Amino acid sequence: MTLSRANVVSSFTVVKGSIIDETYAVFAAWDFARSKRENLDRLRDENFIGANSTTWLRDVAKVLNRRFDPDGRDRGLVVLAKSGCDLEEWKPLLLWHMTRDEFLVRDFLLHWLFPAYDSGAFRVRSDEVETYLAGIRKRGATTEHEWSVETTKRVGAGLLKIAVDFGLLRGSVVKEFASYHLPERSFLYLLHAMRDEKLSPGKLVGAPDWRMFLMRPADVEHELLRLHQFRKLEYQVAGSLVQLSLPCTSSREYAERMVA
């Protein structure tokens, strides 16, 4: 999914950041017997995440409302949080799920951060991200309102902070690429999630989504071969024919296995 004229880019959600701990806490307390609105109303009423202000509590609820569909496509992510999934395994899954609606974050990771990494860059600068942001507007992305220079700077800083929060970059003032490794069970979950979208085995190996985790197709294939060796999946390649058999029939089923 890339930016198009149909995409409306929100500066609000990017500036508010990844809110990893808050999202995990809300999903851990999620009640599937209640509607999304009822769950978020409960969050605002009870503040069970310990927000230090009503403004931040309101903002967290607003971001979650815009980013996720807990009763639908994001249900597996909620199931994992409710079952106490290890946060380091859960974080990359959160990134994948949130970028299904966070078009700007997805575009930034796939079409700016990964190419910089792939070209051998060691550091990234905020002014480079601001140039990228100017470019996406020229490509036809629409924003909820006209961005000032200050808003552009805040959005650029927000994108870099998100990359740091998910372990792709490190540093406070100067941002450098981190030595990132996708946990094994997170990799397996993502394989199932991408297969849910009806990708063929060959297209799954080369799926753009892996760029969010700084993985090239060769890296994906290397991990598949390793997991095949340890009999955690079946992966066979014969010329252009690629066969892949995964442990479960869906990402939701695999999520349940992760925390069984």
Coordinates of C-alpha atoms in Angstrom, one line a residue:
M1 CA 0.0 0.0 0.0
T2 CA 1.5 3.3 -1.0
L3 CA 0.3 6.8 -0.7
S4 CA -2.3 7.9 -3.3
R5 CA -4.9 10.6 -3.7
A6 CA -7.3 8.5 -1.7
N7 CA -5.0 8.6 1.3
V8 CA -5.5 11.3 3.9
V9 CA -2.4 11.8 6.0
S10 CA -2.9 12.8 9.7
S11 CA -0.1 14.7 11.4
F12 CA -1.9 14.1 14.7
T13 CA -1.3 10.3 14.9
V14 CA 2.3 10.5 13.8
V15 CA 3.2 13.3 16.3
K16 CA 1.6 11.3 19.1
G17 CA 4.0 8.5 18.3
S18 CA 4.0 4.8 18.7
I19 CA 2.4 4.6 22.1
I20 CA 3.5 1.0 22.4
D21 CA 3.1 0.6 26.2
E22 CA -0.3 2.3 26.2
T23 CA -1.6 0.2 23.3
Y24 CA -0.4 -3.0 25.0
A25 CA -2.1 -2.0 28.2
V26 CA -5.4 -1.1 26.5
F27 CA -5.5 -4.3 24.5
A28 CA -4.5 -6.5 27.5
A29 CA -7.7 -5.1 29.2
W30 CA -9.9 -5.3 26.1
D31 CA -13.3 -6.9 26.5
F32 CA -14.5 -8.6 23.3
A33 CA -18.0 -8.6 24.7
R34 CA -18.0 -4.8 24.5
S35 CA -17.9 -2.6 21.3
K36 CA -14.9 -0.7 20.4
R37 CA -16.6 2.5 21.5
E38 CA -17.5 1.0 24.9
N39 CA -13.9 -0.2 25.4
L40 CA -12.5 3.2 24.7
D41 CA -15.1 4.9 26.8
R42 CA -14.0 2.6 29.7
L43 CA -10.4 3.7 29.1
R44 CA -11.4 7.4 29.4
D45 CA -13.6 6.7 32.5
E46 CA -11.2 4.5 34.4
N47 CA -7.7 5.5 33.2
F48 CA -6.4 2.0 33.8
I49 CA -3.2 2.8 31.9
G50 CA -2.2 5.5 34.4
A51 CA -2.2 8.5 32.0
N52 CA -0.9 11.5 33.8
S53 CA -3.4 13.9 32.2
T54 CA -6.9 13.8 30.8
T55 CA -5.5 15.3 27.6
W56 CA -3.1 12.4 27.1
L57 CA -5.8 9.9 27.9
R58 CA -8.1 11.4 25.3
D59 CA -5.3 11.5 22.7
V60 CA -4.4 7.8 23.3
A61 CA -8.1 6.8 22.9
K62 CA -8.3 8.9 19.7
V63 CA -5.1 7.3 18.2
L64 CA -6.3 3.8 19.0
N65 CA -9.7 4.5 17.5
R66 CA -8.1 5.6 14.2
R67 CA -5.4 2.9 14.0
F68 CA -7.1 -0.3 14.9
D69 CA -10.0 -2.6 14.4
P70 CA -9.8 -4.9 17.4
D71 CA -12.9 -7.0 16.6
G72 CA -11.8 -7.5 13.0
R73 CA -8.4 -7.5 11.2
D74 CA -6.4 -6.6 14.4
R75 CA -8.0 -9.2 16.7
G76 CA -4.9 -11.4 16.7
L77 CA -2.9 -8.5 18.1
V78 CA -5.4 -8.0 20.9
V79 CA -5.5 -11.7 21.7
L80 CA -1.7 -11.7 22.1
A81 CA -1.8 -8.7 24.5
K82 CA -4.6 -10.2 26.5
S83 CA -2.6 -13.4 26.9
G84 CA 0.6 -11.7 28.0
C85 CA 2.7 -12.1 24.9
D86 CA 6.3 -10.9 25.4
L87 CA 6.5 -7.3 24.6
E88 CA 9.6 -7.7 22.4
E89 CA 7.7 -10.2 20.2
W90 CA 4.6 -8.1 20.2
K91 CA 6.2 -4.8 19.2
P92 CA 7.0 -5.7 15.6
L93 CA 3.5 -7.1 15.2
L94 CA 2.1 -3.8 16.5
L95 CA 4.1 -2.0 13.9
W96 CA 2.8 -4.2 11.1
H97 CA -0.8 -3.8 12.2
M98 CA -0.7 -0.1 12.8
T99 CA 0.8 0.6 9.4
R100 CA -2.3 -0.8 7.7
D101 CA -4.0 2.5 8.4
E102 CA -1.0 4.7 9.2
F103 CA -0.3 5.3 5.5
L104 CA 2.4 7.9 6.2
V105 CA 4.4 5.6 8.6
R106 CA 4.2 2.8 6.2
D107 CA 5.3 4.9 3.2
F108 CA 8.2 6.3 5.3
L109 CA 9.4 2.9 6.3
L110 CA 9.1 1.2 3.0
H111 CA 10.1 4.0 0.6
W112 CA 12.5 6.2 2.6
L113 CA 14.0 4.5 5.6
F114 CA 14.6 1.1 4.0
P115 CA 16.1 2.5 0.8
A116 CA 18.5 4.6 3.0
Y117 CA 19.4 1.4 4.9
D118 CA 19.8 -0.6 1.7
S119 CA 22.1 1.9 0.2
G120 CA 24.5 1.6 3.2
A121 CA 23.6 4.8 5.1
F122 CA 24.8 4.8 8.7
R123 CA 23.0 7.9 10.0
V124 CA 19.8 9.7 9.0
R125 CA 19.1 13.4 9.4
S126 CA 15.9 15.2 10.2
D127 CA 16.2 17.6 7.3
E128 CA 16.3 14.6 4.9
V129 CA 13.0 13.4 6.3
E130 CA 11.5 16.9 5.8
T131 CA 12.6 16.7 2.2
Y132 CA 10.9 13.3 1.9
L133 CA 7.7 14.8 3.4
A134 CA 7.6 17.6 0.8
G135 CA 7.9 14.9 -1.8
I136 CA 5.0 12.8 -0.7
R137 CA 2.7 15.8 -1.0
K138 CA 3.9 16.4 -4.5
R139 CA 3.1 12.7 -5.3
G140 CA -0.6 13.4 -4.5
A141 CA -1.0 12.6 -0.8
T142 CA -3.6 14.8 0.9
T143 CA -3.3 16.2 4.4
E144 CA -6.1 17.0 6.8
H145 CA -4.9 20.6 6.8
E146 CA -2.1 22.6 5.3
W147 CA 1.2 21.9 7.1
S148 CA 3.3 24.7 8.3
V149 CA 7.0 24.5 8.4
E150 CA 6.8 23.7 12.1
T151 CA 4.2 21.0 11.6
T152 CA 6.5 19.4 8.9
K153 CA 9.4 19.4 11.4
R154 CA 7.2 17.8 14.1
V155 CA 5.9 15.1 11.7
G156 CA 9.5 14.3 10.6
A157 CA 10.6 14.1 14.2
G158 CA 7.6 11.9 14.9
L159 CA 8.5 9.5 12.2
L160 CA 12.1 9.2 13.3
K161 CA 10.9 8.7 16.9
I162 CA 8.6 5.9 15.8
A163 CA 11.6 4.2 14.1
V164 CA 13.6 4.5 17.3
D165 CA 10.7 3.1 19.5
F166 CA 10.5 0.0 17.3
G167 CA 14.3 -0.5 17.4
L168 CA 15.0 0.3 13.8
L169 CA 17.1 3.4 14.7
R170 CA 18.9 4.4 17.8
G171 CA 20.0 7.7 19.3
S172 CA 18.3 10.9 20.5
V173 CA 19.8 13.8 18.6
V174 CA 21.7 11.8 16.0
K175 CA 19.8 8.8 14.6
E176 CA 21.7 5.8 13.5
F177 CA 20.6 2.5 12.1
A178 CA 20.4 -0.2 14.8
S179 CA 21.3 -3.8 14.4
Y180 CA 17.7 -5.0 14.2
H181 CA 16.6 -8.7 14.3
L182 CA 13.0 -9.8 14.0
P183 CA 12.2 -12.4 16.7
E184 CA 11.5 -15.8 15.3
R185 CA 7.9 -16.1 16.5
S186 CA 7.2 -12.6 15.3
F187 CA 8.5 -13.6 11.9
L188 CA 6.2 -16.7 11.8
Y189 CA 3.2 -14.6 12.8
L190 CA 3.9 -12.1 10.0
L191 CA 4.2 -15.0 7.5
H192 CA 0.8 -16.2 8.5
A193 CA -0.6 -12.6 8.4
M194 CA 0.7 -12.0 4.9
R195 CA -0.6 -15.3 3.8
D196 CA -4.0 -14.3 5.1
E197 CA -3.9 -11.6 2.4
K198 CA -3.7 -14.4 -0.2
L199 CA -0.1 -13.8 -1.2
S200 CA 1.5 -16.7 -3.1
P201 CA 4.7 -18.2 -1.5
G202 CA 6.9 -16.5 -4.1
K203 CA 5.3 -13.1 -3.6
L204 CA 5.3 -13.5 0.2
V205 CA 9.1 -13.9 0.2
G206 CA 9.5 -10.6 -1.8
A207 CA 6.6 -8.8 0.0
P208 CA 7.4 -5.1 0.6
D209 CA 6.2 -5.4 4.2
W210 CA 9.5 -7.0 5.2
R211 CA 11.2 -3.7 4.5
M212 CA 9.6 -2.3 7.6
F213 CA 11.9 -4.6 9.5
L214 CA 15.0 -3.8 7.3
M215 CA 14.8 -7.2 5.6
R216 CA 15.7 -7.9 2.0
P217 CA 14.2 -10.9 0.1
A218 CA 17.4 -12.7 0.7
D219 CA 17.1 -12.2 4.4
V220 CA 13.6 -13.5 4.3
E221 CA 14.6 -16.6 2.4
H222 CA 17.5 -17.2 4.7
E223 CA 15.2 -17.2 7.7
L224 CA 12.7 -19.5 5.9
L225 CA 15.5 -22.0 5.1
R226 CA 16.7 -21.9 8.8
L227 CA 13.1 -22.6 10.0
H228 CA 12.7 -25.3 7.5
Q229 CA 15.9 -26.9 8.8
F230 CA 14.5 -26.9 12.3
R231 CA 11.1 -28.3 11.0
K232 CA 9.1 -25.2 12.1
L233 CA 7.7 -24.9 8.6
E234 CA 8.2 -26.4 5.1
Y235 CA 9.9 -24.4 2.5
Q236 CA 11.0 -25.8 -0.9
V237 CA 12.3 -24.1 -4.0
A238 CA 12.8 -25.7 -7.4
G239 CA 13.5 -23.2 -10.1
S240 CA 10.6 -20.8 -10.2
L241 CA 8.4 -23.1 -8.1
V242 CA 8.1 -22.1 -4.5
Q243 CA 6.3 -24.2 -1.9
L244 CA 5.6 -23.0 1.7
S245 CA 3.6 -24.8 4.4
L246 CA 3.0 -23.0 7.6
P247 CA 2.1 -24.4 11.0
C248 CA -1.4 -22.9 11.2
T249 CA -4.1 -21.9 8.8
S250 CA -4.3 -18.2 9.8
S251 CA -2.5 -15.6 11.8
R252 CA -5.3 -15.7 14.4
E253 CA -4.7 -19.4 14.9
Y254 CA -1.0 -18.9 15.2
A255 CA -1.5 -16.1 17.7
E256 CA -3.4 -18.5 19.9
R257 CA -0.6 -21.0 19.5
M258 CA 2.0 -18.4 20.6
V259 CA 0.3 -17.9 23.9
A260 CA -1.1 -21.4 24.5

